[in-house]
Each structure stands twice: as structure tokens, then as C-alpha cells.
Coordinates of C-alpha atoms and ligand atoms in Angstrom, one line a residue:
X1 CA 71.7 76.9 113.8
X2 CA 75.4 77.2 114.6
X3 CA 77.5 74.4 113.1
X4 CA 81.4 73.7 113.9
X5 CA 83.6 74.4 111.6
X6 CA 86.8 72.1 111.6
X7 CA 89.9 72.9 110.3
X8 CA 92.5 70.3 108.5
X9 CA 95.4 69.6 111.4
X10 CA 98.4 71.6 110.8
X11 CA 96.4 74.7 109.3
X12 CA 98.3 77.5 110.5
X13 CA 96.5 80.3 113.1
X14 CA 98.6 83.4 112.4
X15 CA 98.7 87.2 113.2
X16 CA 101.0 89.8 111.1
X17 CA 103.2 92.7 111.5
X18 CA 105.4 94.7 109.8
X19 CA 108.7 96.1 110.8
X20 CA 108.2 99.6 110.2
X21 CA 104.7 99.3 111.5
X22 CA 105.7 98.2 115.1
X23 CA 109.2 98.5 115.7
X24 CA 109.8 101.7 116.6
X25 CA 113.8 102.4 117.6
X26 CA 114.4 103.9 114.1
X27 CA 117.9 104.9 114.3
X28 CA 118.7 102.4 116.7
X29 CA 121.7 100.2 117.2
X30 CA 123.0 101.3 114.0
X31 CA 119.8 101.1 111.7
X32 CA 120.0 103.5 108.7
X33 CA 117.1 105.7 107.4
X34 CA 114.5 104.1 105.6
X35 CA 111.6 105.9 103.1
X36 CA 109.5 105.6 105.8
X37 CA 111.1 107.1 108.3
X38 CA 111.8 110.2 106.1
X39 CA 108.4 110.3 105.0
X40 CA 106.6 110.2 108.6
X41 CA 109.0 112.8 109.3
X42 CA 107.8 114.8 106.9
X43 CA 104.8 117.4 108.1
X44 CA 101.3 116.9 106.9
X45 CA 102.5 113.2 105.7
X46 CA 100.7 111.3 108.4
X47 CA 96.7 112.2 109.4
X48 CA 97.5 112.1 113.5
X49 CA 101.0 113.7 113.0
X50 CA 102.6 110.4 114.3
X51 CA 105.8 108.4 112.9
X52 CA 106.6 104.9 113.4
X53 CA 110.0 106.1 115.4
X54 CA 108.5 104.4 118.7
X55 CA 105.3 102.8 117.2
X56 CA 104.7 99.8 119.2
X57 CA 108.6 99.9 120.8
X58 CA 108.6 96.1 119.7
X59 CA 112.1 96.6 119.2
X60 CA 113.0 96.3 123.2
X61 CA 109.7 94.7 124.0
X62 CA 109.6 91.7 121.2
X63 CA 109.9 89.3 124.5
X64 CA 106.5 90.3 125.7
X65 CA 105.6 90.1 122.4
X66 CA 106.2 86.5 122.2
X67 CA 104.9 85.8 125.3
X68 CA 101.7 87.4 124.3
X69 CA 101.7 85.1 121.1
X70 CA 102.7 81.9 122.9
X71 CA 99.8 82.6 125.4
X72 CA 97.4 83.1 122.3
X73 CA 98.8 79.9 120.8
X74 CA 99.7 81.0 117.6
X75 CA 100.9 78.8 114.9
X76 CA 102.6 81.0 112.9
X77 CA 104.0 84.6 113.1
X78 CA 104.4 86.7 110.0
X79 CA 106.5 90.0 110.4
X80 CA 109.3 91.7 108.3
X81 CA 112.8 92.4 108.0
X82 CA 113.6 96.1 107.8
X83 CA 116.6 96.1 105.5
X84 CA 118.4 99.1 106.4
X85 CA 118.3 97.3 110.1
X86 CA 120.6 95.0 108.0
X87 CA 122.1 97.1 105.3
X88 CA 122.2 101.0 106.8
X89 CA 123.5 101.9 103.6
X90 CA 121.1 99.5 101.3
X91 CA 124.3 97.9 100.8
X92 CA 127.7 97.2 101.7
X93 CA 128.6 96.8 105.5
X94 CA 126.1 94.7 107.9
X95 CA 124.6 95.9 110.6
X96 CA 125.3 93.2 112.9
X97 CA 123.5 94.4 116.2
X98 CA 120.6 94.5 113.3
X99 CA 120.6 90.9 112.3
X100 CA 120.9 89.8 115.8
X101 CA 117.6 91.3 116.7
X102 CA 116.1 89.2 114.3
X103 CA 118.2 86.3 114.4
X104 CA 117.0 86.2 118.7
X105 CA 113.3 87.0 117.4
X106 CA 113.3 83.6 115.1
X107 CA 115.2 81.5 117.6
X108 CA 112.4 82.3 120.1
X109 CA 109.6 81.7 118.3
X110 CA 111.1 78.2 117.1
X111 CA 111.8 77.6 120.4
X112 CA 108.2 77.9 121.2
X113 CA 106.8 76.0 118.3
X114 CA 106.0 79.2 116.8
X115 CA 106.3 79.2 112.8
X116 CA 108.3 82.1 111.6
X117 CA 107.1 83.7 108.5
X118 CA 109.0 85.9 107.4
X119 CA 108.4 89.2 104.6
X120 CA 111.7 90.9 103.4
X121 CA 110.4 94.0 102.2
X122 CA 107.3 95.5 103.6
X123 CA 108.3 98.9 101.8
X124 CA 110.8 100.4 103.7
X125 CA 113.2 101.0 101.8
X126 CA 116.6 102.2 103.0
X127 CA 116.3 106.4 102.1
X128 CA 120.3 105.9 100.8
X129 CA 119.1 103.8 98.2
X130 CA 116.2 106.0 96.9
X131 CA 118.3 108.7 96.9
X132 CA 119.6 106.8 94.3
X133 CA 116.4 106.2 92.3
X134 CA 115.2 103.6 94.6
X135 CA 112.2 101.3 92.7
X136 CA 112.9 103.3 89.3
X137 CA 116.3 102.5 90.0
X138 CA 116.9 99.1 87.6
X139 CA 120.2 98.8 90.0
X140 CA 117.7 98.8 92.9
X141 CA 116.1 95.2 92.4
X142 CA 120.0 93.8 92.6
X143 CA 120.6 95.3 95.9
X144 CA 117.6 93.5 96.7
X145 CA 118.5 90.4 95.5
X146 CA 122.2 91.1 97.3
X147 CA 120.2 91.9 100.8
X148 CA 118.2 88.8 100.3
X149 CA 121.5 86.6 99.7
X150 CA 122.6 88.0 102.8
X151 CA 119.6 87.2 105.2
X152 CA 119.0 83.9 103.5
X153 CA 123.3 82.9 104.4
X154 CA 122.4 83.9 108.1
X155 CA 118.9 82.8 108.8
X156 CA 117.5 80.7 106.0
X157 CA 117.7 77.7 106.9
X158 CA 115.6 79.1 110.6
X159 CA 112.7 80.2 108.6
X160 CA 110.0 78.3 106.8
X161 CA 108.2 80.7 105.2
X162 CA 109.6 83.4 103.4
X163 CA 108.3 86.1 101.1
X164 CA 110.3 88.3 99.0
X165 CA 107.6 91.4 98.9
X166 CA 104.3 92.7 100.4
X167 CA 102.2 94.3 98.2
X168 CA 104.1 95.1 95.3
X169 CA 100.8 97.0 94.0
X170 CA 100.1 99.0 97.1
X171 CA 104.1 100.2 96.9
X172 CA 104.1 101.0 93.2
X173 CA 100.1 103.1 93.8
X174 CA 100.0 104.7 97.2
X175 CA 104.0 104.8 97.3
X176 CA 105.2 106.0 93.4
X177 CA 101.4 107.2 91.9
X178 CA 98.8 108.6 94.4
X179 CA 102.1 109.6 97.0
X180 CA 100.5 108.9 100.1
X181 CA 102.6 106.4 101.4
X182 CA 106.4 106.8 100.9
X183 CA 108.3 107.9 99.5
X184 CA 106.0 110.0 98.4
X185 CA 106.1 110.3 94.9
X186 CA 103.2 111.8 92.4
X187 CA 104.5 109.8 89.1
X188 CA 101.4 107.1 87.3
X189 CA 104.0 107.7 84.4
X190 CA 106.7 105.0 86.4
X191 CA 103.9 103.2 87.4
X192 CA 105.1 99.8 85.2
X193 CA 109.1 100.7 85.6
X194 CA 108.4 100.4 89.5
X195 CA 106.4 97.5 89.3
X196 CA 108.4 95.9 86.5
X197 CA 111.7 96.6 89.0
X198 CA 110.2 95.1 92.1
X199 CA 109.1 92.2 90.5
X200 CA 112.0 91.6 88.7
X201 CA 114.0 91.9 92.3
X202 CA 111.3 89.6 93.5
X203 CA 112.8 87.2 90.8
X204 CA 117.0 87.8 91.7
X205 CA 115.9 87.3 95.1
X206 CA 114.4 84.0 94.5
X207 CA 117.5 82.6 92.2
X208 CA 119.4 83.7 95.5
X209 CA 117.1 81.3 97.4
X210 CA 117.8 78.4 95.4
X211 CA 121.0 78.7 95.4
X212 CA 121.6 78.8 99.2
X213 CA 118.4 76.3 99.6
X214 CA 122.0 73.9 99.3
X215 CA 122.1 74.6 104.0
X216 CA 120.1 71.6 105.0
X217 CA 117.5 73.0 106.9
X218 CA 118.3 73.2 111.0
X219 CA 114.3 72.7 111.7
X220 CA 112.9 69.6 111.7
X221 CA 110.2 69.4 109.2
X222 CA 110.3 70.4 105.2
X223 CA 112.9 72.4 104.2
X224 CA 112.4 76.6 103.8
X225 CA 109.9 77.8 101.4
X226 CA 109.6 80.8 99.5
X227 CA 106.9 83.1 97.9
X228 CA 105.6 86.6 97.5
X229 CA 102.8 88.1 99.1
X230 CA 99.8 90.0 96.9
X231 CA 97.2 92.3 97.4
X232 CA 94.3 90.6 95.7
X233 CA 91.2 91.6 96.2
X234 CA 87.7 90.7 93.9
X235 CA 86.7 93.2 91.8
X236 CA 83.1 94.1 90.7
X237 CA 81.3 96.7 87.8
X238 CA 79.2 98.9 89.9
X239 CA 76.4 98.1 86.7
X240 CA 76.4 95.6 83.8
X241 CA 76.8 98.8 81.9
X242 CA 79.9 98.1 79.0
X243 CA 82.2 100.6 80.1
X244 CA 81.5 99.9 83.6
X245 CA 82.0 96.5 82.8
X246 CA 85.3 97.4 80.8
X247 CA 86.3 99.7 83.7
X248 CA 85.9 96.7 85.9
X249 CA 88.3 94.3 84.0
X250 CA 90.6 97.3 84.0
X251 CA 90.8 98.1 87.6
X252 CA 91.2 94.2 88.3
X253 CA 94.0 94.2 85.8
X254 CA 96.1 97.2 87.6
X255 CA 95.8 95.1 91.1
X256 CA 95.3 91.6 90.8
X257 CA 96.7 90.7 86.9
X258 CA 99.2 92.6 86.5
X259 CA 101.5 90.9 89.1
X260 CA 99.5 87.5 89.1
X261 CA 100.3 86.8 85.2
X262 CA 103.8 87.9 84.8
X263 CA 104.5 85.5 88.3
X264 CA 102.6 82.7 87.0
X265 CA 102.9 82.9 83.3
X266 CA 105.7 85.0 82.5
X267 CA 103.8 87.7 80.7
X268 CA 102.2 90.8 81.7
X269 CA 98.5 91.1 80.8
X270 CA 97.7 92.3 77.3
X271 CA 94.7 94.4 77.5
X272 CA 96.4 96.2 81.1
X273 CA 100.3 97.0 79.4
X274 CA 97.8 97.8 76.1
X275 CA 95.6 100.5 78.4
X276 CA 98.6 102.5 80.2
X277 CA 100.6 102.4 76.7
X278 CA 98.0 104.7 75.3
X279 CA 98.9 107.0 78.3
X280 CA 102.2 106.7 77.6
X281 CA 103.5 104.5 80.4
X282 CA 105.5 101.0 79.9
X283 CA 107.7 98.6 81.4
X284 CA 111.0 98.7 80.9
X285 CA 110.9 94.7 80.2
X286 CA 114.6 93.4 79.4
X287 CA 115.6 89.6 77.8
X288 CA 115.3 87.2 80.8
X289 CA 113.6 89.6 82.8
X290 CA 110.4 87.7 82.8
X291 CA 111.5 84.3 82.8
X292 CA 113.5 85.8 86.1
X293 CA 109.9 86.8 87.4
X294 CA 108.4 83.7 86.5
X295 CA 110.5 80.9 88.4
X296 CA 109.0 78.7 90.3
X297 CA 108.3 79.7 94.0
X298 CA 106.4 77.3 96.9
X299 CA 103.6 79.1 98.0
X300 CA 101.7 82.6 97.2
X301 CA 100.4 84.6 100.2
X302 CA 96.8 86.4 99.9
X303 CA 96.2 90.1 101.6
X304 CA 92.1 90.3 101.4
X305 CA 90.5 92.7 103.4
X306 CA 87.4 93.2 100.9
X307 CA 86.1 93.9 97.2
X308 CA 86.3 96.8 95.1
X309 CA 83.8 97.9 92.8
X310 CA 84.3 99.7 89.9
X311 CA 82.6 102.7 87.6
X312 CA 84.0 103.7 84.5
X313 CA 85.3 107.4 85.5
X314 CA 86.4 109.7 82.4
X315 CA 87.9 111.8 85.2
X316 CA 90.5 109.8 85.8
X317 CA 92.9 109.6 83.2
X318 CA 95.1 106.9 84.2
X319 CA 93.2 104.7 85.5
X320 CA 89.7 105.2 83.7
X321 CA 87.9 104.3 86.9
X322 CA 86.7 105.0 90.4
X323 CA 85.9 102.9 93.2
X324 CA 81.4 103.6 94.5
X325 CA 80.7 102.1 97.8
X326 CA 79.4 98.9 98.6
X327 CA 75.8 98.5 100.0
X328 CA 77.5 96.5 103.1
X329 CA 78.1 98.2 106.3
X330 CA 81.8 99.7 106.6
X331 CA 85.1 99.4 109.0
X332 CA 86.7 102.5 110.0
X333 CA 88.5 103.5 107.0
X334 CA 85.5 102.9 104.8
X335 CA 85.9 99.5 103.1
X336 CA 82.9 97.5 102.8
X337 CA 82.4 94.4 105.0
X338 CA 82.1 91.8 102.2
X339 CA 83.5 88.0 103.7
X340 CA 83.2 86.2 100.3
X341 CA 85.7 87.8 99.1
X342 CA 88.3 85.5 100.4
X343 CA 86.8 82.7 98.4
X344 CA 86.7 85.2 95.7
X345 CA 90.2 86.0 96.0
X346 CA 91.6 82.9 96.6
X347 CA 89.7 81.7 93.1
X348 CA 91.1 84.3 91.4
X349 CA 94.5 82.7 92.4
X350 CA 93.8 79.4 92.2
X351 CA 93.1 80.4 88.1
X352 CA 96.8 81.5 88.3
X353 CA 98.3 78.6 90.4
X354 CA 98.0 75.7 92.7
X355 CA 100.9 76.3 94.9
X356 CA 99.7 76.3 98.7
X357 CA 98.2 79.5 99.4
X358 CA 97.7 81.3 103.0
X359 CA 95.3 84.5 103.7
X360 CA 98.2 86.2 104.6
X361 CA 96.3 88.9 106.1
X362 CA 92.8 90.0 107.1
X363 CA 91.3 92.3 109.8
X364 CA 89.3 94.8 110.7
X365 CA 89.9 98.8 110.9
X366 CA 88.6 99.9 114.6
X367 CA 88.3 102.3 116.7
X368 CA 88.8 100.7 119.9
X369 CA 88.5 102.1 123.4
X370 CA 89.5 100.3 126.8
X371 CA 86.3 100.3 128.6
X372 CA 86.2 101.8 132.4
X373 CA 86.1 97.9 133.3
X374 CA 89.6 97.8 131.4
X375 CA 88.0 95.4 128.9
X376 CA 88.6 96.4 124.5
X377 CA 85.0 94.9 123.8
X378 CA 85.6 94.3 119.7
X379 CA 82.9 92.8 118.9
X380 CA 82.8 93.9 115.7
X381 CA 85.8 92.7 115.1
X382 CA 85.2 89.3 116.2
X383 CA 82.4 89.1 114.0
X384 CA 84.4 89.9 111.0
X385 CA 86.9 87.3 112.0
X386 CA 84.5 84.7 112.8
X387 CA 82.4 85.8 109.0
X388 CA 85.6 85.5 107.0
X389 CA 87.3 82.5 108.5
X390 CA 84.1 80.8 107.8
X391 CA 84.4 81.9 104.2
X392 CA 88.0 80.2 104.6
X393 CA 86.2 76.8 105.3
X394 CA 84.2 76.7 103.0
X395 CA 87.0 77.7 100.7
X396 CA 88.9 74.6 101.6
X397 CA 85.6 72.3 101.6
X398 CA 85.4 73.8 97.6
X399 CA 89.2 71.8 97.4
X400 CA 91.2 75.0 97.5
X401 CA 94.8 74.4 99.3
X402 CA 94.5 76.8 101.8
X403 CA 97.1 76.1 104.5
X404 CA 97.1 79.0 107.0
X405 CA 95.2 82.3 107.8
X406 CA 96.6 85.5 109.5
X407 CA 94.9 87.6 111.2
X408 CA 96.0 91.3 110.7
X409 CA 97.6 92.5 113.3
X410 CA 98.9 90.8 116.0
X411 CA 98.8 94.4 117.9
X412 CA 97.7 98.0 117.2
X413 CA 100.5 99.7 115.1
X414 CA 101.2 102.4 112.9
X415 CA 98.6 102.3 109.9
X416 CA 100.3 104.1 107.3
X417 CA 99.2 107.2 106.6
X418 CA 96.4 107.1 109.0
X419 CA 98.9 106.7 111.7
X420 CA 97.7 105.1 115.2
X421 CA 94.0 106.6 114.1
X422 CA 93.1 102.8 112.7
X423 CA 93.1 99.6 115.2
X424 CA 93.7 96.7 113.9
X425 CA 95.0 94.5 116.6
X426 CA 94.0 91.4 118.7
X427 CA 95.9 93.2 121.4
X428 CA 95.1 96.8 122.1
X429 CA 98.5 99.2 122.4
X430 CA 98.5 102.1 124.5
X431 CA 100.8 104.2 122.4
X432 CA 101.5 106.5 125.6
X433 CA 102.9 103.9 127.5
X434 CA 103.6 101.0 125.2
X435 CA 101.5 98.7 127.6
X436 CA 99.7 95.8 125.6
X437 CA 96.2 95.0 126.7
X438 CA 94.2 91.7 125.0
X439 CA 91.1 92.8 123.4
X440 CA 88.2 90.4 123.3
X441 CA 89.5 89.8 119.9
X442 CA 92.0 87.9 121.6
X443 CA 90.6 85.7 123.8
X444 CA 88.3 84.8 121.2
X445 CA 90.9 83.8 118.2
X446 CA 92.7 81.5 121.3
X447 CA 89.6 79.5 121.6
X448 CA 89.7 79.0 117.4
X449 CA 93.0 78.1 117.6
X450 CA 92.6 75.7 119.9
X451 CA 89.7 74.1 118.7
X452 CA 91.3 74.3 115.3
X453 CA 88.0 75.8 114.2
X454 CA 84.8 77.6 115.3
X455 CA 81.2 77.7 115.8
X456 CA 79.3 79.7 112.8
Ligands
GCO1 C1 98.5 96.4 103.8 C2 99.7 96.2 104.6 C3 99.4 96.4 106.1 C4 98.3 97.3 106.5 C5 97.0 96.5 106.6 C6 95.8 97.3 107.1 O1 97.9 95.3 103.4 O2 98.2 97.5 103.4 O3 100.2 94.9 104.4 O4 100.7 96.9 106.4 O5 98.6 97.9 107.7 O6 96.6 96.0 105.4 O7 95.5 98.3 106.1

């Protein structure tokens, strides 16, 4: 028996981007290179060969774009800033043609009622500063904050929702340990120095916030906010077996504790800084640091696509670990369908905090055809959404603060290194052409939007 699931008024229907994901124009109108460009363009980096140089051309078509998003009757719009759009060099001279792009992007979506929530670094890092050390870089985290100054100055007060970083842990992994996201490097032993340095830039770049929250905000409405945005995802011992159990705990330290705890209670967790010391690896933790890490923020934003589920793994001697498959069915790139786990991951916050917190993305990995009728039939997909956003109900009838959820993505893009192989979008993109065609997907999140809620 179907019931209707009502949301609170105000919860906030979003889809997310990011800039390197979608953008395409890469060394456009005076954008410098970032690690992701020099990465894609590096052979045998991306599965299908692809770059994000056009991507989804959003860059000359972010009109249609908005169009597409006013039609859907979106809330709320997260995307990202790419810095060296902004900063060509990582620092020094502004890109001005850059910040404009943005700058009309925000006033447009205002103008249509359209919450801008905004990320500013969704790990593209501008190549001139990595060629400097980039993350391992201590200097790097006050560019950063020096960047974040800078946007905040011109478009602060135009914004609501801002995050300083995406996924600090999926940068610091796939970017600086396993190397198969940029830039590509094969180190575990900076693991903690680049995790240590982006969250201490995380920090600079909120004492910037504060100190130009002083522009009265031009938006009706509460005045900007500011947060970060984490990868958390539930973690489970694939037996009650000890050192699967102790595996477990470990694994859920490395993603979820070891950014939660230093951001919430200005430490880093024990047993986790305990486990990589025996391998040799630390953080290179100065005075102040951590109080830096620690101040006060307005909101924390979720990423929760599923569990993970841990066996102890001698093999693997970083980590001490590896992840066995789920007994749920899978989405394209192989992770278990498993809803609970955003009321899983949003307790595991809520034990941290109880700022406002937003499912900052979620979505499901297809591979979507346009039928000979024209029509993307993702019915999978719409099944996923409908499963999880329930679990986001229920999550708020449990008395968790759950303001918003965003669907990931807004449109097809460039996944990473599995390049446009992996669909994720309400809107299907014809990467030949560029041409955006609604999906099923699509009509069917409008209808929960505008009946703030659904039928489960
Ligand atoms: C992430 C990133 C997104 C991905 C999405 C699908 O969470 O890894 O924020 O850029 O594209 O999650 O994997």
C-alpha cells in the first residue's frame, strides 16, 4: 500500500555538478590548466579516452541549462567554481572574463528563485600550483584560503550555500594514494599531509568567510552560510569475525572519522593516526592548526551513494582491508543498491554535529540509451531515487535536520576516470552534439518537487 510522503516546506529539491565535470571550454577565455585537465590529457588515464575539454559545453550553454532546471523546478543548484577559471596561475592576477561566467550563472538562478549552492574546490586544482607541490604543499592551503577571499569579496553575499571542499577523502585516495584520479599520484605515505593540508585550507578559507560575512547579504532571506561537503558513507564487517570487525572500524576511520572528528572536535581519531603511524605515515599537525579546522561552520553536506563492507585483508598493507560485495543488486559501476544508508550516514553525522545537514548528492550509475521513440526510459533510476528519498523521510520523521537533497547529476557528465561511460543524469547528454534530452528521471523528480514529496 503506497503512502505519501510529505516533505517539511522549504526542503530543498536539488541536482549537482561539478565544474570540471560539465564545463568543458578548458583553456577558454583565459582559464589556466588545472590537474584535471593534464591528467585527462594524459593517455590511458581515462577508461573511454575522453577529457572534460568539451564535456557537457555548459560553459556556452549554461542558459539552457537553467532553463532546463527552472522547467524541472529546482530549489536549489549545487555546482563548483573551477579556480584556475579565477586564478590561471593559482594565484596572483584574476581572470575576470572567468568570474563573470559565474557571477551571470548565480544572478540567473537568483533571478529564477533558484538557490545557488555553491562548492569551491571540486579537485581541480590549477596544474601551476601542483607544480609547486600542490596538496603536499603546506603553502597550498593559503592560496586556497587567498582564492576563497577573493570569490567570497565578489560573490558572497549572492550565494547562500557555500562549501569550501568536496570530498576531501576521495581527493587525498583516488587523487594522492590509488592515482586514478588526478593528479595522479601513487603516494599512501602523504596520505595524512594531504588530508591534513586540505583541511586545514578548509579552515583559512572559513576565517576568510567570517571575516567578509561583515557585506550584508543582497538576498533576501538569512545571510550566506558555509560548510564542507563529505563523503560519508556506512560501513559494515563482512562477518562478526574480530579482525573483520577491527578492519571494519578501520576502513570507517580512513573515510568517515578521519575528517568528521578533526571538523567537529578538533582532533583526529586515535586508533586511525595510531594505525597509519605504524606504517610510517603522519600528519604534519602544526599549533592552531586544528583549532583552525575546527571553527564553527553552518551546515555539513552528505555525498551517500551506498555502504561499504569490509574484510580484514593482510594483502593490503596500508589499509589492512578490502571492500566484498554486497548481496544487493548493483548500479553500473558495481556499488550495491543499499537505500538505508542515507539514514545510516546521516546518523553517523548527527553523532558528530547538529548543524543542518543536506544529502548533498545521490544517484545512480546507468547506462542509458535514447530509445527509437526518443524516450531515456530510467526506470531504474527512478526507483533508486524514489527508495532513497524515502529513506530521507523517514530520516527526518526520526528528528534528523535534514534540509535539502540533491540529486546527482543534474545532466550526464564526465565521470572521472570512467569518462562519459557512467550516466548519471536526470537529463541525458548527447556528448556528439551537446543536445540535452530529459530522461524519465526527469519528469519524474518534477512531479516530487512539486508535490514536495512522493508516493512510496
Ligand atoms: C563524487 C563526486 C562526483 C561523482 C559522483 C558519481 O562523489 O565522487 O562528487 O563528482 O561524479 O559521486 O560518482
Amino acid at each position: 500500500m503506497s503512502q505519501e510522503l510529505r516533505f517539511p516546506p522549504g526542503f530543498l529539491w536539488g541536482a549537482a555538478t561539478a565544474a570540471y565535470q560539465i564545463e568543458g571550454a578548458w583553456h577558454e577565455d583565459g582559464k589556466g590548466e588545472s590537474i584535471w585537465d593534464r591528467f585527462a590529457h594524459t593517455p590511458g588515464t581515462i577508461a573511454d579516452g575522453t577529457t572534460g575539454d568539451v564535456a557537457c559545453d555548459h560553459y556556452h550553454r549554461w542558459e539552457e541549462d537553467v532553463a532546463h532546471m527552472v522547467a524541472m523546478g529546482l530549489k536549489s543548484y549545487r555546482f563548483s567554481i573551477a579556480w584556475p577559471r579565477i586564478l590561471p596561475a593559482g594565484s596572483g592576477a584574476l581572470n575576470q572574463r572567468g568570474l563573470d561566467f559565474y557571477r551571470r550563472l548565480i544572478e540567473a538562478l537568483n533571478r529564477h528563485g533558484i538557490i545557488p549552492n555553491v562548492t569551491l574546490y571540486h579537485w581541480d586544482l590549477p596544474q601551476a600550483l601542483q607544480d609547486r607541490g600542490g596538496w603536499a604543499n603546506r603553502d597550498t592551503a593559503f592560496r586556497f584560503a587567498e582564492y576563497a577571499a577573493l570569490i567570497f569579496r565578489r560573490l558572497g553575499a549572492e550565494v547562500p550555500l557555500w562549501a569550501t571542499h568536496n570530498e576531501p577523502f576521495v581527493h587525498v585516495y583516488n587523487g594522492h594514494a590509488i592515482g586514478d584520479h588526478a593528479p595522479g599520484r601513487r603516494n599512501p605515505w602523504q596520505l595524512l599531509r594531504i588530508g591534513h593540508h586540505l583541511l586545514l585550507s578548509h579552515g583559512l578559507a572559513v576565517e576568510a568567510f567570517r571575516a567578509e560575512a561583515s557585506h550584508a547579504s543582497t538576498l533576501d532571506g538569512p545571510a550566506p552560510q558555509i560548510g564542507i561537503v563529505l563523503a560519508i558513507w556506512p560501513h559494515h564487517p563482512a562477518s562478526t569475525r574480530p579482525r573483520d570487525v577491527r578492519a571494519n572500524r578501520f576502513a570507517d576511520g580512513a573515510m568517515n572519522r578521519l575528517f568528521l572528528e578533526p571538523l567537529f572536535r578538533g582532533r583526529y581519531p586515535a586508533d586511525v593516526l595510531r594505525h597509519f603511524a605504524w606504517r610510517g605515515i603522519r600528519a604534519p599537525v602544526r599549533p592552531g592548526d586544528l583549532e583552525l579546522i575546527s571553527a564553527p561552520i553552518d551546515f555539513l553536506g552528505l555525498n551517500t551513494y551506498s555502504r561499504l563492507i569490509n574484510q580484514y585483508d593482510p594483502l593490503n598493507l596500508i589499509s589492512g582491508t578490502r571492500q566484498v560485495p554486497g548481496p544487493g543488486p548493483v548500479d553500473a559501476i558495481g556499488r550495491e543498491i543499499y537505500p538505508p544508508c542515507i539514514l545510516e550516514a546521516l546518523r553517523i553525522a548527527r553523532a558528530y554535529t547538529s548543524l543542518p545537514l543536506y544529502i548533498t548528492e545521490n544517484g545512480l550509475a546507468c547506462h542509458d540509451v535514447v530509445g527509437s521513440d526518443g524516450v531515456v526510459d530510467d526506470a531504474a533510476r527512478i526507483a533508486y531515487l524514489r527508495d532513497h528519498i524515502a529513506v530521507a523521510h523517514q530520516a527526518i520523521q526520526k528528528g534528523i535536520d535534514l534540509r535539502g537533497y540533491y540529486v546527482w547529476s543534474l545532466l550526464d557528465n564526465f565521470e572521472w576516470s570512467y569518462g562519459q561511460r557512467m550516466r548519471f543524469g536526470l537529463l541525458y547528454t548527447d556528448f556528439a552534439t551537446s543536445r540535452r534530452i530529459w530522461k524519465r528521471s526527469a519528469h519524474w523528480y518534477r512531479e516530487v518537487i512539486a508535490r514536495n514529496g512522493l508516493l512510496h
